[in-house]
mmCIF file of C-alpha atoms in Angstrom:
data_model
loop_
_atom_site.group_PDB
_atom_site.id
_atom_site.type_symbol
_atom_site.label_atom_id
_atom_site.label_comp_id
_atom_site.label_asym_id
_atom_site.label_seq_id
_atom_site.Cartn_x
_atom_site.Cartn_y
_atom_site.Cartn_z
ATOM 1 C CA MET V 1 113.414 131.329 51.708
ATOM 2 C CA ALA V 2 116.202 129.097 52.168
ATOM 3 C CA TYR V 3 116.713 127.282 55.379
ATOM 4 C CA THR V 4 119.520 128.498 57.787
ATOM 5 C CA SER V 5 122.066 125.970 58.827
ATOM 6 C CA LEU V 6 120.615 125.681 62.302
ATOM 7 C CA GLU V 7 117.242 125.109 60.755
ATOM 8 C CA GLU V 8 118.718 122.396 58.122
ATOM 9 C CA GLN V 9 120.445 120.858 61.393
ATOM 10 C CA GLU V 10 117.178 120.592 63.247
ATOM 11 C CA ILE V 11 115.345 118.975 60.270
ATOM 12 C CA ASN V 12 118.061 116.507 59.786
ATOM 13 C CA GLU V 13 117.819 115.712 63.411
ATOM 14 C CA ILE V 14 114.150 115.301 63.423
ATOM 15 C CA LYS V 15 114.493 112.795 59.935
ATOM 16 C CA ASN V 16 117.113 110.781 61.940
ATOM 17 C CA PHE V 17 114.988 110.591 65.086
ATOM 18 C CA TRP V 18 111.895 109.570 63.001
ATOM 19 C CA LYS V 19 113.895 106.877 61.080
ATOM 20 C CA GLU V 20 115.146 105.457 64.140
ATOM 21 C CA ASN V 21 111.991 105.582 66.296
ATOM 22 C CA GLY V 22 109.167 106.140 63.719
ATOM 23 C CA LYS V 23 108.207 102.477 63.849
ATOM 24 C CA THR V 24 107.942 102.443 67.504
ATOM 25 C CA ILE V 25 105.866 105.514 67.601
ATOM 26 C CA ILE V 26 103.448 104.288 64.927
ATOM 27 C CA VAL V 27 103.056 100.850 66.958
ATOM 28 C CA SER V 28 102.657 102.806 70.230
ATOM 29 C CA ALA V 29 99.913 104.855 68.675
ATOM 30 C CA ILE V 30 98.207 101.728 67.443
ATOM 31 C CA ILE V 31 98.325 100.233 70.798
ATOM 32 C CA ALA V 32 96.956 103.310 72.328
ATOM 33 C CA ILE V 33 94.233 103.774 69.922
ATOM 34 C CA ALA V 34 93.348 99.989 70.249
ATOM 35 C CA GLY V 35 93.425 100.204 73.866
ATOM 36 C CA VAL V 36 90.848 103.045 73.783
ATOM 37 C CA PHE V 37 88.548 101.314 71.449
ATOM 38 C CA GLY V 38 89.080 98.011 73.529
ATOM 39 C CA TRP V 39 88.151 99.625 76.769
ATOM 40 C CA ARG V 40 85.112 101.284 75.190
ATOM 41 C CA TYR V 41 83.986 97.809 73.630
ATOM 42 C CA TRP V 42 84.575 96.305 77.096
ATOM 43 C CA GLN V 43 82.345 98.754 78.807
ATOM 44 C CA ASP V 44 79.568 98.503 76.172
ATOM 45 C CA TYR V 45 79.736 94.771 76.421
ATOM 46 C CA GLN V 46 79.350 94.807 80.425
ATOM 47 C CA ILE V 47 76.485 97.028 79.901
ATOM 48 C CA ALA V 48 74.698 94.820 77.547
ATOM 49 C CA LYS V 49 75.404 91.793 79.652
ATOM 50 C CA ASN V 50 74.056 93.505 82.807
ATOM 51 C CA HIS V 51 70.858 94.440 80.602
ATOM 52 C CA GLU V 52 70.685 90.813 79.551
ATOM 53 C CA LEU V 53 71.241 89.534 82.983
ATOM 54 C CA SER V 54 68.542 91.735 84.381
ATOM 55 C CA ALA V 55 65.932 90.664 81.933
ATOM 56 C CA GLN V 56 66.714 86.959 82.737
ATOM 57 C CA TYR V 57 66.332 87.849 86.447
ATOM 58 C CA ASP V 58 63.146 89.433 85.912
ATOM 59 C CA ARG V 59 61.693 86.581 83.812
ATOM 60 C CA VAL V 60 62.743 83.908 86.220
ATOM 61 C CA ILE V 61 61.556 85.641 89.329
ATOM 62 C CA TYR V 62 58.137 86.442 87.577
ATOM 63 C CA GLU V 63 57.855 82.724 86.718
ATOM 64 C CA PHE V 64 58.677 81.532 89.995
ATOM 65 C CA GLN V 65 56.050 84.031 91.641
ATOM 66 C CA GLN V 66 53.326 82.638 89.471
ATOM 67 C CA ASP V 67 54.122 79.095 89.798
ATOM 68 C CA PRO V 68 56.518 77.897 92.660
ATOM 69 C CA SER V 69 57.295 74.619 90.848
ATOM 70 C CA LYS V 70 59.516 76.672 88.682
ATOM 71 C CA ALA V 71 62.095 76.616 91.381
ATOM 72 C CA PRO V 72 64.546 74.296 89.462
ATOM 73 C CA ALA V 73 64.803 77.267 86.703
ATOM 74 C CA LEU V 74 65.665 79.606 89.484
ATOM 75 C CA ALA V 75 68.310 77.272 90.966
ATOM 76 C CA GLU V 76 69.812 77.188 87.439
ATOM 77 C CA PHE V 77 69.815 80.618 87.168
ATOM 78 C CA VAL V 78 71.575 81.154 90.407
ATOM 79 C CA LYS V 79 73.980 78.500 89.482
ATOM 80 C CA THR V 80 74.650 80.040 86.073
ATOM 81 C CA ASN V 81 74.928 83.538 87.675
ATOM 82 C CA GLY V 82 76.869 82.677 90.890
ATOM 83 C CA LYS V 83 78.612 85.626 93.141
ATOM 84 C CA THR V 84 76.468 88.426 91.386
ATOM 85 C CA SER V 85 73.828 90.372 93.032
ATOM 86 C CA TYR V 86 71.242 88.902 90.631
ATOM 87 C CA ALA V 87 71.790 85.563 92.138
ATOM 88 C CA THR V 88 71.633 86.772 95.650
ATOM 89 C CA LEU V 89 68.469 88.604 94.995
ATOM 90 C CA ALA V 90 66.960 85.422 93.427
ATOM 91 C CA LEU V 91 67.809 83.359 96.599
ATOM 92 C CA PHE V 92 66.382 86.152 98.930
ATOM 93 C CA GLU V 93 63.096 85.704 96.748
ATOM 94 C CA GLN V 94 63.185 81.926 97.087
ATOM 95 C CA ALA V 95 64.032 82.343 100.819
ATOM 96 C CA LYS V 96 60.923 84.700 101.257
ATOM 97 C CA ALA V 97 58.547 82.310 99.770
ATOM 98 C CA ALA V 98 59.774 79.765 101.893
ATOM 99 C CA VAL V 99 59.231 81.864 105.095
ATOM 100 C CA ASP V 100 55.735 82.667 103.713
ATOM 101 C CA LYS V 101 54.973 79.040 103.810
ATOM 102 C CA GLN V 102 56.366 78.933 107.475
ATOM 103 C CA ASP V 103 59.059 76.764 106.024
ATOM 104 C CA PHE V 104 61.879 78.128 108.174
ATOM 105 C CA ALA V 105 64.283 75.246 107.901
ATOM 106 C CA GLN V 106 64.208 75.612 103.808
ATOM 107 C CA ALA V 107 64.671 79.502 104.369
ATOM 108 C CA GLU V 108 67.855 78.795 106.438
ATOM 109 C CA THR V 109 69.393 76.537 103.737
ATOM 110 C CA ILE V 110 68.587 79.068 101.195
ATOM 111 C CA LEU V 111 69.938 82.001 103.158
ATOM 112 C CA LYS V 112 73.198 80.151 103.738
ATOM 113 C CA GLN V 113 73.708 79.792 100.198
ATOM 114 C CA ALA V 114 72.914 83.528 99.618
ATOM 115 C CA ILE V 115 75.609 84.461 102.077
ATOM 116 C CA THR V 116 78.067 82.180 99.833
ATOM 117 C CA GLU V 117 76.783 83.617 96.529
ATOM 118 C CA SER V 118 76.868 87.274 97.902
ATOM 119 C CA PRO V 119 79.084 89.483 95.680
ATOM 120 C CA ASP V 120 80.051 92.076 98.476
ATOM 121 C CA GLU V 121 79.444 92.688 102.316
ATOM 122 C CA ILE V 122 76.304 94.607 101.658
ATOM 123 C CA PHE V 123 74.447 91.490 100.208
ATOM 124 C CA SER V 124 76.156 89.169 102.681
ATOM 125 C CA SER V 125 75.022 91.392 105.541
ATOM 126 C CA ILE V 126 71.328 91.355 104.477
ATOM 127 C CA ALA V 127 71.550 87.717 104.008
ATOM 128 C CA ALA V 128 73.285 87.057 107.303
ATOM 129 C CA LEU V 129 70.561 89.282 109.174
ATOM 130 C CA ARG V 130 67.695 87.455 107.430
ATOM 131 C CA LEU V 131 69.333 84.034 108.418
ATOM 132 C CA ALA V 132 69.542 85.051 111.906
ATOM 133 C CA ASN V 133 65.981 86.005 111.865
ATOM 134 C CA VAL V 134 65.218 82.660 110.618
ATOM 135 C CA GLN V 135 67.221 80.910 113.124
ATOM 136 C CA PHE V 136 65.544 82.951 115.802
ATOM 137 C CA GLN V 137 62.215 81.393 114.645
ATOM 138 C CA LEU V 138 63.656 77.982 114.730
ATOM 139 C CA LYS V 139 64.763 78.840 118.310
ATOM 140 C CA GLU V 140 68.515 78.118 117.128
ATOM 141 C CA PHE V 141 69.788 81.138 119.352
ATOM 142 C CA ASP V 142 73.274 80.315 119.392
ATOM 143 C CA ALA V 143 73.430 79.853 115.414
ATOM 144 C CA ALA V 144 71.554 83.108 115.252
ATOM 145 C CA GLN V 145 74.187 85.052 117.260
ATOM 146 C CA GLN V 146 76.730 83.559 115.154
ATOM 147 C CA SER V 147 75.026 84.535 111.970
ATOM 148 C CA LEU V 148 74.642 88.230 113.316
ATOM 149 C CA ASP V 149 78.449 88.386 113.475
ATOM 150 C CA LEU V 150 78.527 88.015 109.800
ATOM 151 C CA VAL V 151 76.727 91.257 109.539
ATOM 152 C CA LYS V 152 79.380 93.871 108.609
ATOM 153 C CA ASP V 153 77.523 96.544 106.781
ATOM 154 C CA ALA V 154 76.968 99.569 109.580
ATOM 155 C CA THR V 155 73.733 100.102 107.779
ATOM 156 C CA TRP V 156 72.118 97.295 109.836
ATOM 157 C CA ASN V 157 73.664 98.039 113.208
ATOM 158 C CA VAL V 158 70.372 98.974 114.829
ATOM 159 C CA ARG V 159 68.438 95.647 113.361
ATOM 160 C CA LYS V 160 71.548 93.598 114.514
ATOM 161 C CA GLN V 161 71.421 94.887 118.073
ATOM 162 C CA LEU V 162 67.475 94.672 118.139
ATOM 163 C CA LEU V 163 67.761 91.012 117.169
ATOM 164 C CA THR V 164 70.637 90.505 119.608
ATOM 165 C CA GLY V 165 68.543 91.746 122.343
ATOM 166 C CA ASP V 166 65.596 89.444 121.370
ATOM 167 C CA ILE V 167 67.859 86.440 121.272
ATOM 168 C CA LEU V 168 69.284 87.130 124.719
ATOM 169 C CA PHE V 169 65.721 87.853 126.084
ATOM 170 C CA ALA V 170 64.820 84.618 124.845
ATOM 171 C CA LYS V 171 67.772 82.844 126.444
ATOM 172 C CA GLY V 172 66.608 84.572 129.663
ATOM 173 C CA ASP V 173 68.978 87.267 130.148
ATOM 174 C CA LYS V 174 66.888 90.268 130.470
ATOM 175 C CA ALA V 175 69.663 92.470 131.565
ATOM 176 C CA ALA V 176 71.705 92.130 128.698
ATOM 177 C CA ALA V 177 68.687 92.172 126.368
ATOM 178 C CA LYS V 178 67.963 95.635 127.895
ATOM 179 C CA ALA V 179 71.347 96.885 127.543
ATOM 180 C CA GLN V 180 71.189 96.007 123.571
ATOM 181 C CA TYR V 181 67.765 97.790 123.168
ATOM 182 C CA GLU V 182 69.106 100.839 124.984
ATOM 183 C CA GLU V 183 72.340 101.134 123.207
ATOM 184 C CA ALA V 184 70.514 100.966 119.781
ATOM 185 C CA LYS V 185 67.846 103.434 120.716
ATOM 186 C CA LYS V 186 70.700 105.863 121.929
ATOM 187 C CA SER V 187 72.738 105.430 118.935
ATOM 188 C CA GLY V 188 70.782 107.876 116.741
ATOM 189 C CA MET V 189 70.883 105.647 113.860
ATOM 190 C CA ALA V 190 67.315 103.980 114.483
ATOM 191 C CA SER V 191 64.620 105.061 112.069
ATOM 192 C CA ALA V 192 61.133 105.937 113.511
ATOM 193 C CA LEU V 193 59.938 102.461 113.171
ATOM 194 C CA GLU V 194 62.945 100.959 114.707
ATOM 195 C CA GLN V 195 62.587 103.461 117.733
ATOM 196 C CA GLN V 196 58.917 102.369 118.222
ATOM 197 C CA LEU V 197 59.887 98.529 118.033
ATOM 198 C CA LEU V 198 62.818 99.308 120.649
ATOM 199 C CA GLN V 199 60.651 101.017 122.870
ATOM 200 C CA VAL V 200 58.049 98.333 122.779
ATOM 201 C CA ARG V 201 60.429 95.660 123.693
ATOM 202 C CA LEU V 202 61.795 98.018 126.646
ATOM 203 C CA ASN V 203 58.389 98.405 127.888
ATOM 204 C CA ASN V 204 57.721 94.549 127.922
ATOM 205 C CA LEU V 205 60.963 93.841 130.104
#
């Protein structure tokens, strides 16, 4: 069937449009396709990299736990993978080993580094809370309070208040310590264990 004049006009317009814009459309399509494949490649690369990093972490931690003299390898892992959760977790493991040996000074140094290496507020809050506990053991009460100011993640509010109360009590301010314990107990956020710890402290005031 012959085209009508209107159909021929539309076809000519399409031909002219394609002639003028065809290359641009093709290039744009290629870029779009490349972008999709590029993004998928990037995602696959990140997943593979994360799996590799996880395996490295497992290996270096296992070797350190079996032989503490492997600490240099752990330190190298932290240096190579700074600002990642795995580097921070490795430092937590090293700090725990120091605490187990009652070497609180070494644990303090390691946990300060953990705060620096933490990739986000969650990890930095955990590191700061552990640092404050270590400083409390060292009777560095003012430093411990300053470390607690770095605990920003609300998950740890009860533990933060509990330790704040302990610090205040150790400094001789029983009234302020009691206020911290009571506030934490009334917050409704304390676990069963934390409720027990708070009650024991209140009973001992």
